[in-house]
Coordinates of C-alpha atoms and ligand atoms in Angstrom, one line a residue:
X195 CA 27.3 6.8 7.5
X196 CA 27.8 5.3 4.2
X197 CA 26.1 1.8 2.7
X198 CA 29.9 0.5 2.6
X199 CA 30.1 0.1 6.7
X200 CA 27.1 -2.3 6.7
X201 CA 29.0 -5.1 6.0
X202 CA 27.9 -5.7 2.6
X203 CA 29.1 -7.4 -0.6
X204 CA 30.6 -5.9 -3.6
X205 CA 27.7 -7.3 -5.8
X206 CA 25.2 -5.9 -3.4
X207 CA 26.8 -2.3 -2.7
X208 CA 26.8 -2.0 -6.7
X209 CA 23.4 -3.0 -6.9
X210 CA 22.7 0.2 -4.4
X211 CA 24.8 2.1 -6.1
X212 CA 22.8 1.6 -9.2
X213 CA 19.2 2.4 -7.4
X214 CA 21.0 5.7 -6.8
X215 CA 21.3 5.5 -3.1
X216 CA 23.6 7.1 -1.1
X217 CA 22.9 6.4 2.4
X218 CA 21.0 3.9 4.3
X219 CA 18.0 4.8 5.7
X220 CA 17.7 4.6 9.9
X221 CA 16.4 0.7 9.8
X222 CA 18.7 -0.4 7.4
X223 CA 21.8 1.1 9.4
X224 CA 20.4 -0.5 12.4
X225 CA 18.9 -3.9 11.2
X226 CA 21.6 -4.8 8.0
X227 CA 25.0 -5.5 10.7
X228 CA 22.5 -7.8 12.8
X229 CA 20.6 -9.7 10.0
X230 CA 24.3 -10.3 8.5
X231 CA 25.7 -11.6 12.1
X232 CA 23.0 -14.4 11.7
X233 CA 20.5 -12.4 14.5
X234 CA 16.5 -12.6 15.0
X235 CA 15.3 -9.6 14.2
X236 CA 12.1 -7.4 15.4
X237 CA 12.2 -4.3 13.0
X238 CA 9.3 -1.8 14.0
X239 CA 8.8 0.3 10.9
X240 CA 6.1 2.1 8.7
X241 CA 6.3 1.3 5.0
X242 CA 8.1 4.3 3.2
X243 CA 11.0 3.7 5.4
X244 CA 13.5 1.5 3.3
X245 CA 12.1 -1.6 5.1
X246 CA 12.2 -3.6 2.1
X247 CA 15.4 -2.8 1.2
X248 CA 16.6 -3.6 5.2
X249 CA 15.9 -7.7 4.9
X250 CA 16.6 -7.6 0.9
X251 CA 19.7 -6.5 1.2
X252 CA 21.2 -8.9 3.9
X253 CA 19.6 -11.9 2.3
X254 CA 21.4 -11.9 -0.8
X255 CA 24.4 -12.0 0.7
X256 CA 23.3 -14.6 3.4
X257 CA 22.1 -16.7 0.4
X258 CA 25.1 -16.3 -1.9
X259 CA 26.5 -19.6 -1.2
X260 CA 24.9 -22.5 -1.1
X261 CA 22.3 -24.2 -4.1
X262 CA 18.5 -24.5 -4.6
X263 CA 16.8 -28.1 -4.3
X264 CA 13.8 -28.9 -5.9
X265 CA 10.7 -27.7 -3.9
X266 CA 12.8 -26.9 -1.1
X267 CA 13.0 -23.1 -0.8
X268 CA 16.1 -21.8 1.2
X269 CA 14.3 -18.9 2.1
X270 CA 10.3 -17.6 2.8
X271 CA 9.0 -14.1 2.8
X272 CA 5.5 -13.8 3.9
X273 CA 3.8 -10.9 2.6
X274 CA -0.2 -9.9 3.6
X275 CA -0.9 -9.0 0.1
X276 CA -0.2 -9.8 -3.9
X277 CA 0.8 -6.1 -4.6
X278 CA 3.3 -6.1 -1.7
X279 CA 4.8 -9.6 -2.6
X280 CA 5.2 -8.4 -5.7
X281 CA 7.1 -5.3 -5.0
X282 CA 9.4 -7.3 -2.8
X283 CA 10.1 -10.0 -6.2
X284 CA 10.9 -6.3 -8.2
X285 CA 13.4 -5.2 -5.0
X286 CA 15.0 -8.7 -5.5
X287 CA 15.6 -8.1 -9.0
X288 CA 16.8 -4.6 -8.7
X289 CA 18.9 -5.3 -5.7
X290 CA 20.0 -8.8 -6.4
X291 CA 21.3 -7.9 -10.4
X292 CA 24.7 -9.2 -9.3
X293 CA 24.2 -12.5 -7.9
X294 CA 22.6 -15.5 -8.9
X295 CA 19.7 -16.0 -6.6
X296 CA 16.4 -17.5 -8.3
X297 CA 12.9 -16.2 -6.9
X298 CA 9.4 -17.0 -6.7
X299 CA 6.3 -15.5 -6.5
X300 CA 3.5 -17.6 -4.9
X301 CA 0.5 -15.4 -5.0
X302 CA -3.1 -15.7 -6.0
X303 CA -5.3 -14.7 -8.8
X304 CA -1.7 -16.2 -11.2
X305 CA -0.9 -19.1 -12.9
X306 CA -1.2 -21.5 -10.1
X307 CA 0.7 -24.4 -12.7
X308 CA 3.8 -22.1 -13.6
X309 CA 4.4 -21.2 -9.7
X310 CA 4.8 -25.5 -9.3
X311 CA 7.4 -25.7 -12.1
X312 CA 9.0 -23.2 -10.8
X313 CA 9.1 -24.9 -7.1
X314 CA 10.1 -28.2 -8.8
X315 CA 13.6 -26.1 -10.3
X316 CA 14.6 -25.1 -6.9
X317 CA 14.7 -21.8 -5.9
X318 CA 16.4 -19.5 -3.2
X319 CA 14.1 -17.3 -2.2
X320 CA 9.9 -17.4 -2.3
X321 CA 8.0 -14.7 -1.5
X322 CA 4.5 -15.5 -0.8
X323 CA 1.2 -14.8 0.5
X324 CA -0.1 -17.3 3.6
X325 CA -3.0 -18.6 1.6
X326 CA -1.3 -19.2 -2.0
X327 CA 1.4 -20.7 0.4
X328 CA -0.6 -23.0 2.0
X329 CA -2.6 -24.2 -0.8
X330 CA 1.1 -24.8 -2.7
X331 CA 2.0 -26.9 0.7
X332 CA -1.4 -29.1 0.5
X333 CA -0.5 -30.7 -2.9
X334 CA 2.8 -31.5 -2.0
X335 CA 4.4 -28.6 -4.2
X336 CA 6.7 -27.1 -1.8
X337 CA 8.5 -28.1 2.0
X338 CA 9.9 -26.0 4.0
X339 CA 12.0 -28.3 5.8
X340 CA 15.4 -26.7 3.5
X341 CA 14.3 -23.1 4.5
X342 CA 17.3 -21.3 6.4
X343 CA 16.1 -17.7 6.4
X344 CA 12.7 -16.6 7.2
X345 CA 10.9 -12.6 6.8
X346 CA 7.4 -11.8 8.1
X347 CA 6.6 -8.6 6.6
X348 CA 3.5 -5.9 8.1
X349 CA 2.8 -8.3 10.3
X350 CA 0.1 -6.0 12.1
X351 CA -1.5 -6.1 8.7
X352 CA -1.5 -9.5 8.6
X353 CA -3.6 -10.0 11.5
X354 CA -5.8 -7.4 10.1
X355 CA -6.4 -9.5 7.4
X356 CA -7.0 -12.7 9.8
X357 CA -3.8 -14.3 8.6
X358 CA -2.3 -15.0 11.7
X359 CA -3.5 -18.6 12.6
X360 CA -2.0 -19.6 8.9
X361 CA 1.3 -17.7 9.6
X362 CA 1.4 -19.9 12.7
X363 CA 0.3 -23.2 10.7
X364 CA 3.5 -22.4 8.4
X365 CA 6.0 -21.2 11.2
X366 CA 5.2 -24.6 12.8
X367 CA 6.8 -26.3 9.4
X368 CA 9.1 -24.6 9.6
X369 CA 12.9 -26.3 10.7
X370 CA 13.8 -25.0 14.6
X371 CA 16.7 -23.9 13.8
X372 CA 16.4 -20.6 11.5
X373 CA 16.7 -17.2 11.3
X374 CA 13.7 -15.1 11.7
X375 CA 12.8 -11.1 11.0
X376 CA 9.6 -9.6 11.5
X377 CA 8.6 -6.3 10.5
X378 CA 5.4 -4.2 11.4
X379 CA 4.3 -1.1 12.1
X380 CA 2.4 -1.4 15.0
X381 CA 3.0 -4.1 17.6
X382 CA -0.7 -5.1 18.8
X383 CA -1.0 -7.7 21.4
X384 CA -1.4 -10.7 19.2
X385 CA 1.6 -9.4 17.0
X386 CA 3.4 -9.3 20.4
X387 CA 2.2 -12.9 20.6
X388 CA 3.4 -14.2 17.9
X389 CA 7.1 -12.8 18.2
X390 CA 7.5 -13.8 21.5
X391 CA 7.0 -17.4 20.6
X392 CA 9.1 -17.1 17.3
X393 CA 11.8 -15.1 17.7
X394 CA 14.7 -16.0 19.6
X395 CA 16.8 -13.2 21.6
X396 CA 15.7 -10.4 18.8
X397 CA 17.5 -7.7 18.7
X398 CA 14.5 -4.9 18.3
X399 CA 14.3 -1.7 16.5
X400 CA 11.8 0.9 16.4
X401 CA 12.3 3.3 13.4
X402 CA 9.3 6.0 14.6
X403 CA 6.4 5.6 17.0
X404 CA 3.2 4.2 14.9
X405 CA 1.0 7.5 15.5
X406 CA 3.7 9.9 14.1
X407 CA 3.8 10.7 9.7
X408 CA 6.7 11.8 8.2
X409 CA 8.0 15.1 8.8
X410 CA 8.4 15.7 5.0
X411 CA 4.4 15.8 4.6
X412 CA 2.6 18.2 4.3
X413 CA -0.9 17.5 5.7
X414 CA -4.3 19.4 5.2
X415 CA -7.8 19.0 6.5
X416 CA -10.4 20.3 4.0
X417 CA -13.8 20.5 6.2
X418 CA -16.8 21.4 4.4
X419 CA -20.5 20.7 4.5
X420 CA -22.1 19.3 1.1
X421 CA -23.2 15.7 -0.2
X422 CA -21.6 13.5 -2.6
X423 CA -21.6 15.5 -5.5
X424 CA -19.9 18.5 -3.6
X425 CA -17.4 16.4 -2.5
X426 CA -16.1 15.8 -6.1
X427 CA -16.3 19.8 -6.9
X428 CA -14.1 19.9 -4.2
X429 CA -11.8 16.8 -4.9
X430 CA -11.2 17.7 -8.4
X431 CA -10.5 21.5 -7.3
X432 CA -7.6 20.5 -5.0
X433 CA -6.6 18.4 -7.8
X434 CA -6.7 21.7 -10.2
X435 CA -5.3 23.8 -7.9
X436 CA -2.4 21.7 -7.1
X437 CA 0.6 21.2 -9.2
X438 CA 0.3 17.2 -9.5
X439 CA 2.6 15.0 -10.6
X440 CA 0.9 12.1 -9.6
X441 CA -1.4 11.3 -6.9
X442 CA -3.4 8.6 -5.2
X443 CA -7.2 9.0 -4.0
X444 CA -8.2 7.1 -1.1
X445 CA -11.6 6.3 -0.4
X446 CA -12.8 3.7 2.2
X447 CA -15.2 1.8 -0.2
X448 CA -14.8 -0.4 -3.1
X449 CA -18.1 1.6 -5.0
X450 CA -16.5 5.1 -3.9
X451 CA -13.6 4.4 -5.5
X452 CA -15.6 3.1 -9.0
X453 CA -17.5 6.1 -8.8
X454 CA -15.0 8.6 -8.1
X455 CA -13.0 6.9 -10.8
X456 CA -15.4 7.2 -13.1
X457 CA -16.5 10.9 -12.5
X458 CA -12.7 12.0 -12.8
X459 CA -12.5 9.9 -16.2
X460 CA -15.5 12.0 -17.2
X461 CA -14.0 15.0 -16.3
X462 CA -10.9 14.7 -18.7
X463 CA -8.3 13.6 -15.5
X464 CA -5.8 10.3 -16.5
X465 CA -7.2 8.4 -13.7
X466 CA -7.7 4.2 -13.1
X467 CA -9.2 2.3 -10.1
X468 CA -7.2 0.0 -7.8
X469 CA -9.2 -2.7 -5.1
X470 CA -9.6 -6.0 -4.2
X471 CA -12.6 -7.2 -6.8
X472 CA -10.0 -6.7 -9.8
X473 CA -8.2 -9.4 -11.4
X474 CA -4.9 -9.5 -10.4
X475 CA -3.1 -8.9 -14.0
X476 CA -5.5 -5.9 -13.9
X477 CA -4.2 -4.6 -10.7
X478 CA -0.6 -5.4 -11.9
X479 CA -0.9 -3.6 -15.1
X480 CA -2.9 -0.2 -13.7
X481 CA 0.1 -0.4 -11.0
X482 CA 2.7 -0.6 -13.8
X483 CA 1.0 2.2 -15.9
X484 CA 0.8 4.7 -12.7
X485 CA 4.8 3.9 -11.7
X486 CA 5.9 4.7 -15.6
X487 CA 3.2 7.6 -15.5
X488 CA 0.8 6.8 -18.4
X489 CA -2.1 7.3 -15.8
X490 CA -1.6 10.5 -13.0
X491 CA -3.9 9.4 -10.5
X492 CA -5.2 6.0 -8.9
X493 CA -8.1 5.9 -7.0
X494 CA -6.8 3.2 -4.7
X495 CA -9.3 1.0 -1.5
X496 CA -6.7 0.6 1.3
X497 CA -5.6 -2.6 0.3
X498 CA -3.5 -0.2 -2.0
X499 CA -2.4 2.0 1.2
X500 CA 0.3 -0.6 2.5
X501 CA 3.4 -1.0 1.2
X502 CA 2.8 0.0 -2.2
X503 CA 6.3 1.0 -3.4
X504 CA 5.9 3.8 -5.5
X505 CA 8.5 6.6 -5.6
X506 CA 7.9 10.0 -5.4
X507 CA 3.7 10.1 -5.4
X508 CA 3.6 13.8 -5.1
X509 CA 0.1 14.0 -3.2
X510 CA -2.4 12.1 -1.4
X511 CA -5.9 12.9 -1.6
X512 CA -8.4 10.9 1.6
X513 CA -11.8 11.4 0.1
X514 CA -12.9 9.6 3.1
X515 CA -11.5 9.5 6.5
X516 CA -10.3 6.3 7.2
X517 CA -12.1 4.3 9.6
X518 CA -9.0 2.8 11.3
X519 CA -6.9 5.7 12.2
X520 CA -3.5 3.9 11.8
X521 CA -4.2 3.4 8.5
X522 CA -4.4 7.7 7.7
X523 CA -1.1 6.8 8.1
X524 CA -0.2 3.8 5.8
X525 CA -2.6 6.3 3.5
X526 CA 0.0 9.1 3.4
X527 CA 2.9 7.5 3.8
X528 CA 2.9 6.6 0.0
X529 CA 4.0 10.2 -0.2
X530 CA 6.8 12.0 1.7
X531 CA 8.6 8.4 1.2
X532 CA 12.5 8.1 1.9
X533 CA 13.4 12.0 2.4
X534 CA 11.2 12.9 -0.3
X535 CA 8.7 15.8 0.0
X536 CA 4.9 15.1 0.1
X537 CA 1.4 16.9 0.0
X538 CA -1.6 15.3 2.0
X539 CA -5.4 16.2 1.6
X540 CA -8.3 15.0 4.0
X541 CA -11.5 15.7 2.9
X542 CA -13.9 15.9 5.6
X543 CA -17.9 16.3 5.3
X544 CA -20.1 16.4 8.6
X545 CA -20.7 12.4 7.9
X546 CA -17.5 11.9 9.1
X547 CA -17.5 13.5 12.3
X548 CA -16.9 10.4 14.5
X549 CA -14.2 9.5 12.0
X550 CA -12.8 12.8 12.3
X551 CA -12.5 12.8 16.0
X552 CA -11.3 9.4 16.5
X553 CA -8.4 10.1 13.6
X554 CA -7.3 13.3 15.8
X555 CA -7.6 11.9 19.1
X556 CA -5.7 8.9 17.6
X557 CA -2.9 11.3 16.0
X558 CA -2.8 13.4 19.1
X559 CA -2.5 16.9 17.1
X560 CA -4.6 18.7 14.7
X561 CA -4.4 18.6 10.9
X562 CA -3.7 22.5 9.6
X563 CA -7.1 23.8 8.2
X564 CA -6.9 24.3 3.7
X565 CA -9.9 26.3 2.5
X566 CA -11.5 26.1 -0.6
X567 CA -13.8 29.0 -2.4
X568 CA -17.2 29.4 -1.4
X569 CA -18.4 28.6 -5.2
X570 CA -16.1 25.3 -5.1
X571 CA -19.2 24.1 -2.3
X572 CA -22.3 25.4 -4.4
X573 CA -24.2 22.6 -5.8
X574 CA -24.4 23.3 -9.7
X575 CA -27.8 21.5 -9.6
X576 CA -29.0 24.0 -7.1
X577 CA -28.1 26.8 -9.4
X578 CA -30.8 26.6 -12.1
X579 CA -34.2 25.8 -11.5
X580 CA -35.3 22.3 -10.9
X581 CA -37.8 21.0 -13.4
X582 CA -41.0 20.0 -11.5
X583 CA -40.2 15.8 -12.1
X584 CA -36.7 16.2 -10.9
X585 CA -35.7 13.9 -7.8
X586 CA -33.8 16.2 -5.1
X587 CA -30.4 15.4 -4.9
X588 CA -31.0 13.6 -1.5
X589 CA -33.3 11.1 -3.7
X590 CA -30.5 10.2 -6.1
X591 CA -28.9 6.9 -6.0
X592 CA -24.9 7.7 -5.9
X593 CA -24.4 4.5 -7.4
X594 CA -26.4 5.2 -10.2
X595 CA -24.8 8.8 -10.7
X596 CA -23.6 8.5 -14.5
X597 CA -21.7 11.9 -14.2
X598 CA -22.0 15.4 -12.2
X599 CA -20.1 16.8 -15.2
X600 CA -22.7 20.1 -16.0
X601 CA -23.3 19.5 -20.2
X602 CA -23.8 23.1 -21.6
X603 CA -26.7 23.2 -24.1
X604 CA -28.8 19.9 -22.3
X605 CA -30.5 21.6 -19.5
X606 CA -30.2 19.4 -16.2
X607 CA -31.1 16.0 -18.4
X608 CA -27.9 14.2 -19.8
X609 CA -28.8 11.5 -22.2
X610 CA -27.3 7.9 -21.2
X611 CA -25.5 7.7 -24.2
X612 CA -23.3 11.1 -23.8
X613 CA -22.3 9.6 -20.8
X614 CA -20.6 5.9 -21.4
Ligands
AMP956 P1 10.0 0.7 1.6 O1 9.9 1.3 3.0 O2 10.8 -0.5 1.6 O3 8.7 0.6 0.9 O4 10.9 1.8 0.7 C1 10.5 3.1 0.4 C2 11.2 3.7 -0.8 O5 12.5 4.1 -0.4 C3 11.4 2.8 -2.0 O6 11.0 3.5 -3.1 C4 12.9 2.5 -2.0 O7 13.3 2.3 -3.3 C5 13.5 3.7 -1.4 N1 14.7 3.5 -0.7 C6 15.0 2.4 0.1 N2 16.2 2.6 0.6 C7 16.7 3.8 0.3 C8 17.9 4.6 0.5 N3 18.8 4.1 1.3 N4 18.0 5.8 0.0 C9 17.0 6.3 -0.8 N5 15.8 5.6 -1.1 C10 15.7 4.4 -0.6

């Protein structure tokens, strides 16, 4: 089936044209008709799916008539983080070229002035996130009372984030009348909640069950024994021995991902960090950089594992095993995305044993063995002798690691300045 029986515009089918898709993806087919006959909707869907591109598209035909009023937003998409909002402003852009329809971004760590004079113009459609929202909302900056069209997107990931009592405070704002969609990928109880007491007569859709990863991934388990310092040697071998395009490295800690940042900057690899303690325009730029390529791999906390829309990421490294199993599979799913074909590694020491298990037990199949060499796991350190003052690697504060690059010619000491 083609985008043209959807019951789309002109403007719109151009727009898709354009992107250079030919044929919508499972959710859109089944949510675009519905959305477009004016229905609730309750879209259960994974990110990587076209889910974006399912609400987008139907609201910028929905919108197409009608005009803006100051601070009166005709429509509000709720979105758990800044990166996702932001995505969903680019799919606007991309998707809404032909039409006329003015957005805004309401999201924190930006220009919290420009977002009001923006409100105060009017515009069709704001995308925000609940807190930014809110705060907007307190001074008077924005009512909702004009807003006809309404999208809750990852809604299980908002209530991860403990969002859920403000999505309520700004539902309840909200006019009676109006059309509703929520997305998520999971459907805990409190998600289950929420819909029941939002949504009127949904019409639902499930797009795959929550444990199950794309079929167009490849995943491998890479278990070894071996401390910190291994576990790079290994990392940066699966990085060699792949053919990268571009990857993403998850790890479950804001100082993992620093460190193993730093280590594969040492090393020579075009690398930057991604997490929650950068400033926003940081995040936004490093994000830019990776999409046009100037930097191969990001070394991404899992507030980068949802919804980050980024084509074709050839591979997915887990230096740590996620301690939420659902989110192994938010973590991969930024490869394999819409058809595409995707390589996953899981890197797993004997500290993440209970991880391990859970993950498997959670996933209800095993993850195919990879091996590496035997010299990949040998501890360079270990190799020569250790001079008599020499802490054991046990005795080494990780955070204070500089580099576990071996410098040829200065013995096992690396002076601090060789290493900035
Ligand atoms: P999403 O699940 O919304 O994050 O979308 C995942 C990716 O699929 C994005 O890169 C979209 O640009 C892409 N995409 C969305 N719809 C289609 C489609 N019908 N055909 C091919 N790619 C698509």
């Amino acid at each position: 089936m083609s985008f043209e029986y959807l019951g789309l515009s002109d403007e719109v089918l151009a727009a898709v044209n354009e992107a250079g898709y030919t044929d919508p993806t499972p959710i859109q087919k089944k949510t675009i008709p519905s959305t477009l006959q004016g229905r609730d909707i309750l879209g259960i869907a994974q990110t990587g799916t076209g889910k974006t591109a399912s609400f987008t598209l139907p609201m910028i035909d929905i919108l197409s008539h009608g005009r803006a009023r100051a601070r009166m937003p005709r429509s509000l998409i709720l979105e758990p983080t800044r990166e996702l909002a932001a995505q969903v402003e680019e799919s606007f852009e991309k998707y809404g070229k032909h039409s006329k329809l003015s957005c805004a971004l309401l999201i924190g760590g930006t220009d919290f002035v420009g977002q009001s004079k923006k409100l105060d113009k009017g515009v069709d459609v704001l995308i925000a996130t609940p807190g930014r929202l809110l705060d907007h909302m307190e001074r008077g900056n924005v009512m909702l009372t004009g807003v006809e069209l309404l999208v809750v997107d990852e809604a299980d990931r908002m209530l991860d984030m403990g969002f859920i009592p403000d999505i309520e405070r700004i539902c309840k704002m909200l006019p009676k009348k109006i059309q509703s969609l929520f997305f998520s990928a999971t459907m805990p109880p409190e998600v289950k909640k929420l819909t029941d007491s939002f949504l009127k007569d949904p019409k639902e859709f499930e797009v795959s069950a929550p444990t199950q990863t794309a079929v167009t991934i490849e995943e491998n388990l890479v278990k070894f024994k071996g401390d910190d310092k291994i576990k790079r040697n290994v990392l940066r071998h699966l990085i060699d021995e792949s053919d990268i395009k571009n990857a993403i490295i998850f790890c479950n800690r804001k100082k993992e991902v620093k460190i193993v940042n730093k280590s594969l900057n040492v090393h020579g690899y075009s690398a930057a960090e991604l997490h929650g303690d950068l400033h926003q325009d940081t995040r936004m730029e490093t994000l830019a950089k990776f999409k046009n390529g100037d930097i191969k791999i990001l070394v991404a906390s899992d507030v980068a594992a949802r919804g980050l829309d980024i084509p074709d990421v050839g591979h997915v490294f887990n230096y740590d095993i996620p301690s939420n199993p659902e989110d192994y599979i938010h973590r991969i799913g930024r490869t394999g995305r819409a058809g595409k074909e995707g390589t996953a590694y899981t890197l797993s020491t004997h500290m993440d044993k209970k991880y391990l298990t859970t993950l498997l037990k959670f996933l209800d199949k095993d993850i195919p063995l990879h091996k590496v060499p035997k010299e990949v796991l040998e501890d360079p350190r270990k190799a020569k002798k250790r001079p008599l003052n020499e802490k054991k690697s046990s005795e080494i504060d990780e955070s204070n690691q500089k580099d576990d690059k071996v410098i040829v010619g200065m013995g096992d000491h690396v002076p601090d300045f060789l290493l900035r």
